[in-house]
Each structure stands twice: as C-alpha cells, then as structure tokens.
Amino acid sequence: MAKDFDIVVAGSIFMDFFCYAGRLPTPGETIIGTDFRTGFGGKGANQCVAAQRLGSRTAFIGKIGKDSHGEQYYEHLRKEGVNVDCIEIDNDFSTGATSIMVGTNNGENMIISVPGATGQMSSAYIERRISVEAIQGAQVVICQLEVPVEASYATLRIAKAANVTTILNAAPGQTGLPIEMFGLVDILCVNETEAELITGISNIQNLTQAKFAIEKLVSDFKSKHVIITLGSDGALLWDNNSEEYYEVKAPSVEPVLDTTGAGDCFVGTLAHCLGRKDDLRTATEKAVRNASQSVLTKGTQTSYPHYIIE
C-alpha cells in the first residue's frame, strides 16, 4: 500500500542564535566575536529538512509559540516543502530557542537550548488523530529527546503498531530512559557522549569501547540496529540482521567551519536513504558523507546538501 509520507518527524523546533569567535571562551571569560547569525534549528526540524532537501516527502509534528519566531519557522518549513499540518501553535509558551557559540579554530560548539513550546509536547498531543494518521502513513518515523520522553515514546508506540520503521536519535543524552522504549526502536542513533549517558559506560573514545557500548545497548536495552556516530572518525554500525559491525570512515574535509547540526544531517540522510530502500550499511555510508559535507558551511540547515554526496 502506498504511504502518504516517506519520513515523519516528531520533534523539536528551535530558533538558532549563533555567535562565532576564533575560539570558545573559558568559564567566566568574555571574548570578542567575529560573526553573529540567526537560523532555523532544533534536532527534529533539522532532521526533517535534511531529508526533505534530498527529495523525501516529509511531515513534521511539533509545537511553536504564538510569536514572530514561530511564524517565521512555520513559513520556512512550508517553503522547504515540509507538510506542516501537524504543527500546533501554543498560546502560552514561546517558540523554542537555542544559543550557540562556535569556535572557528576547529568548528566546535557549546549550546544552550530553551524548549519553550517544544517542551509542551505530550503523549496526548501525539495521540491526536491528525498526528496518528501522519505517523501511520509514513515509511520511516524519527524521534529525538529534545521533546519530553513521553511524546517520543508515544510516537514510537504508534509507529511500531503500524509496522513503520522507527529511528530514535537519543539526543540530547539522558539517563534513566525507559528500557521498554528501546524495544520499539529499529535503529538507535547516538554519539559517544549519548552512548555514555545511556549505558553508564564512561569515556568512549575508540572503536573497542564503542563496541562494548553497543553490546550493552543490545543485551541490556534490547536495541536492534545501533549506530554510534564518531565525529570526524565516521560511525560504527551494528547490523542486527547480519550480526556484524561495520566501521564507516568519514571523508577528510576542510576547512571545518561549524559542526553544529552535523548529527542531524546524518539522521535525516539516513532516514531518506532507508525510505528509498537502501540497505542499512549503504544508508549509513551516505549519511556519513553528507554529514561530513555539512561542516564546511556555517549554520545548521543552511549547511545541508540537496543531493547525496558521492
């Protein structure tokens, strides 16, 4: 049966406020910056736009505030081609906002996010008829943890009951997540820090430690397929079907200007490729290439490619 959407994302919407400087400040230090920009962000919306730009038919489930930032973001997503029917305006909370400092010497960042309306997403909100129908009509559904856990949990429950492929980007990392939620996830995507928080394993810095974390995610959390992204080193994939690890190397790129949102580019590209029926290993390889390309441009969504990088 034909699906209404290739990708449905239930997640966060944040306006991004970027400050660039030659390096990041130390605690208590004030430094002079080199550039300031505003942009569209939030892990959920970033992932949705990344997939949409590659040609997927996408829909977004989320909340914005009744303010100018919300109006701008709604129009932005609509212009990108994202279906916005499931976005709701919250009259009591502002649109989510993120303050991002970027050191241009290496592209590293420091981020503070204020959820605002995004933080008001609940399981009841996800269980609205319009949201349920969108989730059931998708090939792939993506969730993250910038929204309340109950909202992501409800999304995954509805998707699995409809036999929809599910991706959980467990970011930002959290402790104490309900183990039952992982059983609803087909593909778990985390970086090293997020894997540390979920598993309790400290200092994941190499492939051996990453494999140990994946073993715990599979054995203790009942995860199926697991991807740990490793920044400039690429990603490590555990394919549960073949019961094999695949190390996916990242291409060497320079100059690295801004790593903000590269992980979201990875997830959106991965979902797009899976929706196009790529196998998981191939999809991971393409996602690593596109995420690597994104660090060459300042900003989050502004850096996302419109095609798969070869």
Coordinates of C-alpha atoms in Angstrom, one line a residue:
M1 CA 0.0 0.0 0.0
A2 CA 1.3 3.4 -0.9
K3 CA 2.4 5.6 2.0
D4 CA 1.4 9.2 2.4
F5 CA 4.9 10.3 3.5
D6 CA 8.4 8.9 3.2
I7 CA 9.5 10.5 6.5
V8 CA 7.6 11.8 9.5
V9 CA 9.5 13.5 12.3
A10 CA 8.1 14.2 15.7
G11 CA 10.4 16.6 17.4
S12 CA 11.8 20.0 18.3
I13 CA 11.7 23.4 16.7
F14 CA 14.2 26.0 17.9
M15 CA 15.3 29.3 16.5
D16 CA 19.1 29.3 16.5
F17 CA 21.2 32.3 17.6
F18 CA 24.9 31.8 16.6
C19 CA 27.9 33.7 18.0
Y20 CA 31.2 32.9 16.2
A21 CA 34.7 33.6 17.6
G22 CA 38.2 32.5 16.9
R23 CA 37.9 30.1 19.9
L24 CA 35.3 29.2 22.6
P25 CA 35.6 31.1 25.8
T26 CA 36.6 29.5 29.1
P27 CA 34.1 29.8 32.1
G28 CA 33.9 33.4 33.3
E29 CA 35.8 34.7 30.2
T30 CA 34.4 37.4 27.8
I31 CA 35.9 37.4 24.3
I32 CA 35.1 39.4 21.2
G33 CA 33.3 37.5 18.5
T34 CA 33.7 37.6 14.7
D35 CA 30.1 37.0 13.4
F36 CA 26.5 36.7 14.6
R37 CA 23.7 34.9 12.7
T38 CA 20.2 33.6 13.3
G39 CA 18.9 30.4 11.8
F40 CA 16.4 27.7 11.9
G41 CA 17.2 24.7 14.2
G42 CA 16.0 22.1 16.6
K43 CA 17.1 18.5 16.1
G44 CA 13.7 17.4 14.9
A45 CA 13.2 20.1 12.3
N46 CA 16.8 19.8 11.2
Q47 CA 16.4 16.2 10.5
C48 CA 13.2 16.8 8.7
V49 CA 14.7 19.4 6.4
A50 CA 17.8 17.3 5.7
A51 CA 15.5 14.5 4.4
Q52 CA 13.2 16.9 2.5
R53 CA 16.1 18.5 0.7
L54 CA 17.2 15.1 -0.6
G55 CA 13.7 14.6 -2.1
S56 CA 11.8 12.7 0.6
R57 CA 8.1 13.6 1.2
T58 CA 8.2 14.7 4.8
A59 CA 5.8 15.8 7.5
F60 CA 6.6 17.4 10.9
I61 CA 4.8 17.0 14.2
G62 CA 5.7 19.8 16.7
K63 CA 4.8 23.0 18.5
I64 CA 5.7 26.6 18.0
G65 CA 4.8 29.7 20.1
K66 CA 2.4 32.5 19.0
D67 CA 5.3 34.8 18.2
S68 CA 7.3 36.1 15.3
H69 CA 9.9 33.3 15.5
G70 CA 7.1 30.7 15.3
E71 CA 5.6 32.5 12.3
Q72 CA 9.0 32.6 10.6
Y73 CA 9.7 29.0 11.2
Y74 CA 6.3 27.8 10.1
E75 CA 6.7 29.6 6.8
H76 CA 10.2 28.4 6.4
L77 CA 9.2 24.7 6.7
R78 CA 6.3 25.3 4.3
K79 CA 8.7 26.8 1.7
E80 CA 11.1 23.9 2.2
G81 CA 8.2 21.6 1.2
V82 CA 7.6 20.0 4.6
N83 CA 4.0 19.1 5.4
V84 CA 3.1 21.4 8.3
D85 CA -0.5 20.2 9.0
C86 CA 0.6 18.7 12.4
I87 CA 2.3 21.8 13.8
E88 CA 0.4 23.4 16.5
I89 CA 0.6 27.0 17.9
D90 CA 0.9 27.1 21.7
N91 CA -0.5 30.4 23.1
D92 CA 1.2 30.1 26.5
F93 CA 4.9 29.4 25.6
S94 CA 7.4 31.0 23.2
T95 CA 8.9 29.2 20.3
G96 CA 12.0 27.2 21.4
A97 CA 15.3 29.0 21.2
T98 CA 19.0 27.9 21.1
S99 CA 22.1 29.9 21.9
I100 CA 25.1 28.5 20.1
M101 CA 28.8 29.6 20.4
V102 CA 31.1 28.3 17.7
G103 CA 34.9 28.4 17.8
T104 CA 36.1 28.9 14.2
N105 CA 39.5 27.5 15.0
N106 CA 38.1 24.0 15.0
G107 CA 34.3 24.3 14.4
E108 CA 33.5 23.0 17.9
N109 CA 30.5 24.4 19.7
M110 CA 28.7 25.0 23.0
I111 CA 24.9 25.0 23.1
I112 CA 22.1 26.0 25.4
S113 CA 18.5 25.2 24.4
V114 CA 15.3 26.6 25.9
P115 CA 12.5 24.3 24.8
G116 CA 9.5 26.7 25.2
A117 CA 6.5 25.3 23.2
T118 CA 8.5 22.2 22.2
G119 CA 8.7 21.3 25.9
Q120 CA 4.9 21.1 26.0
M121 CA 4.6 18.1 23.7
S122 CA 2.9 15.3 25.5
S123 CA 1.7 11.8 24.7
A124 CA -1.9 13.2 24.4
Y125 CA -0.6 15.7 21.8
I126 CA 1.0 12.9 19.8
E127 CA -2.2 10.8 20.1
R128 CA -4.3 13.4 18.3
R129 CA -6.0 11.9 15.2
I130 CA -4.0 14.1 12.7
S131 CA -0.7 13.1 14.3
V132 CA -1.6 9.4 14.5
E133 CA -2.6 9.3 10.8
A134 CA 0.6 11.0 9.8
I135 CA 2.7 8.5 11.7
Q136 CA 0.8 5.5 10.4
G137 CA 1.1 6.9 6.9
A138 CA 5.0 7.1 7.0
Q139 CA 7.7 4.7 5.8
V140 CA 10.1 5.9 8.4
V141 CA 9.5 7.8 11.7
I142 CA 12.2 9.8 13.5
C143 CA 12.2 10.8 17.2
Q144 CA 14.7 12.6 19.4
L145 CA 14.9 13.6 23.1
E146 CA 14.6 17.4 22.8
V147 CA 10.9 16.8 23.3
P148 CA 9.5 15.2 26.5
V149 CA 10.3 11.5 26.6
E150 CA 6.5 10.6 26.8
A151 CA 6.0 12.3 23.4
S152 CA 8.7 10.3 21.7
Y153 CA 7.6 7.1 23.5
A154 CA 4.0 7.6 22.2
T155 CA 5.3 8.2 18.7
L156 CA 7.3 5.0 18.7
R157 CA 4.4 3.0 20.0
I158 CA 2.0 4.2 17.3
A159 CA 4.6 3.7 14.6
K160 CA 5.5 0.1 15.6
A161 CA 1.8 -0.8 15.8
A162 CA 1.5 0.3 12.2
N163 CA 4.7 -1.6 11.2
V164 CA 6.6 1.7 10.4
T165 CA 10.4 1.7 10.5
T166 CA 11.5 3.7 13.6
I167 CA 14.6 5.7 14.3
L168 CA 15.4 7.1 17.7
N169 CA 18.2 9.7 17.9
A170 CA 18.6 9.6 21.6
A171 CA 19.9 13.2 21.8
P172 CA 20.5 15.1 24.0
G173 CA 21.7 12.1 26.0
Q174 CA 19.8 11.2 29.2
T175 CA 20.0 8.7 32.0
G176 CA 17.0 6.7 33.2
L177 CA 15.2 6.2 29.9
P178 CA 12.6 3.5 30.0
I179 CA 14.1 0.4 28.7
E180 CA 10.8 -0.7 27.1
M181 CA 11.1 2.3 24.7
F182 CA 14.2 0.8 23.1
G183 CA 12.3 -2.3 22.1
L184 CA 10.1 -0.1 19.9
V185 CA 13.2 1.3 18.0
D186 CA 14.5 -0.3 14.8
I187 CA 17.6 1.9 14.6
L188 CA 19.1 3.7 17.6
C189 CA 21.5 6.6 16.7
V190 CA 23.7 8.1 19.4
N191 CA 27.1 9.8 19.6
E192 CA 29.8 8.8 22.1
T193 CA 28.6 11.1 24.8
E194 CA 25.0 10.0 24.5
A195 CA 26.0 6.3 24.5
E196 CA 28.0 7.0 27.7
L197 CA 24.9 8.6 29.4
I198 CA 22.5 5.8 28.4
T199 CA 24.8 2.8 29.2
G200 CA 26.7 4.2 32.1
I201 CA 30.0 3.4 30.3
S202 CA 32.5 6.2 30.7
N203 CA 35.0 7.7 28.3
I204 CA 34.1 6.1 25.0
Q205 CA 37.0 7.2 22.8
N206 CA 37.8 4.3 20.4
L207 CA 36.1 1.5 18.4
T208 CA 36.7 -1.1 21.1
Q209 CA 34.9 1.0 23.7
A210 CA 32.1 1.8 21.2
K211 CA 31.6 -1.9 20.5
F212 CA 31.4 -2.5 24.2
A213 CA 28.7 0.2 24.5
I214 CA 26.8 -1.3 21.6
E215 CA 26.9 -4.7 23.2
K216 CA 25.3 -3.3 26.3
L217 CA 22.7 -1.4 24.3
V218 CA 21.8 -4.7 22.5
S219 CA 21.9 -7.0 25.5
D220 CA 20.6 -4.8 28.3
F221 CA 18.4 -2.3 26.4
K222 CA 17.2 -4.8 23.7
S223 CA 18.2 -2.4 20.9
K224 CA 18.1 -3.8 17.4
H225 CA 20.3 -2.0 15.0
V226 CA 22.7 0.5 16.6
I227 CA 24.8 3.4 15.1
I228 CA 27.3 5.3 17.2
T229 CA 28.5 8.4 15.3
L230 CA 32.1 9.2 16.0
G231 CA 32.5 12.8 14.6
S232 CA 35.4 13.1 12.2
D233 CA 36.1 9.4 12.5
G234 CA 32.7 8.4 10.9
A235 CA 30.4 5.9 12.5
L236 CA 30.2 2.4 13.9
L237 CA 27.2 0.3 12.8
W238 CA 25.8 -2.8 14.4
D239 CA 23.6 -4.6 11.9
N240 CA 21.4 -7.0 13.8
N241 CA 20.4 -8.9 10.6
S242 CA 23.9 -9.8 9.6
E243 CA 25.1 -9.7 13.2
E244 CA 28.2 -7.8 12.2
Y245 CA 29.9 -4.5 12.9
Y246 CA 30.6 -2.1 10.1
E247 CA 33.1 0.7 10.6
V248 CA 32.2 3.6 8.2
K249 CA 35.0 6.1 7.7
A250 CA 34.3 9.7 7.2
P251 CA 36.0 11.5 4.3
S252 CA 38.6 14.0 5.1
V253 CA 37.2 17.5 4.7
E254 CA 38.5 21.0 5.3
P255 CA 38.2 23.7 6.4
V256 CA 35.8 22.7 9.1
L257 CA 33.8 25.8 9.9
D258 CA 30.9 24.6 12.0
T259 CA 30.0 21.1 13.3
T260 CA 26.5 22.3 14.6
G261 CA 23.8 20.1 13.2
A262 CA 26.0 17.6 11.5
G263 CA 24.5 14.8 13.6
D264 CA 21.0 15.9 12.5
C265 CA 22.2 15.9 8.9
F266 CA 23.3 12.3 9.4
V267 CA 20.0 11.2 10.8
G268 CA 17.9 12.9 8.2
T269 CA 20.0 11.5 5.4
L270 CA 19.9 8.0 6.9
A271 CA 16.1 8.1 7.1
H272 CA 15.9 9.4 3.5
C273 CA 18.1 6.6 2.2
L274 CA 16.1 3.9 4.2
G275 CA 12.9 5.4 2.7
R276 CA 14.5 4.8 -0.7
K277 CA 15.1 1.2 0.2
D278 CA 18.9 1.4 0.7
D279 CA 20.2 -1.3 3.0
L280 CA 21.3 -0.1 6.4
R281 CA 25.1 -0.2 5.7
T282 CA 24.7 1.8 2.4
A283 CA 22.4 4.3 4.1
T284 CA 24.9 4.8 6.9
E285 CA 27.8 5.4 4.4
K286 CA 25.8 8.0 2.6
A287 CA 24.7 9.7 5.8
V288 CA 28.4 9.9 6.9
R289 CA 29.3 11.6 3.6
N290 CA 26.5 14.2 3.8
A291 CA 27.2 15.0 7.4
S292 CA 30.9 15.4 6.7
Q293 CA 30.0 17.8 3.9
S294 CA 27.8 19.9 6.2
V295 CA 30.6 21.0 8.4
L296 CA 32.1 23.1 5.6
T297 CA 29.4 25.7 5.9
K298 CA 28.3 27.9 8.8
G299 CA 24.9 27.2 10.4
T300 CA 22.7 24.2 10.7
Q301 CA 20.0 23.8 8.0
T302 CA 21.9 26.2 5.8
S303 CA 24.7 23.6 5.5
Y304 CA 22.6 20.7 4.4
P305 CA 23.1 19.3 0.9
H306 CA 20.4 18.9 -1.7
Y307 CA 21.8 15.7 -3.0
I308 CA 23.8 12.6 -1.8
I309 CA 27.5 13.3 -1.8
E310 CA 29.5 10.7 -3.7

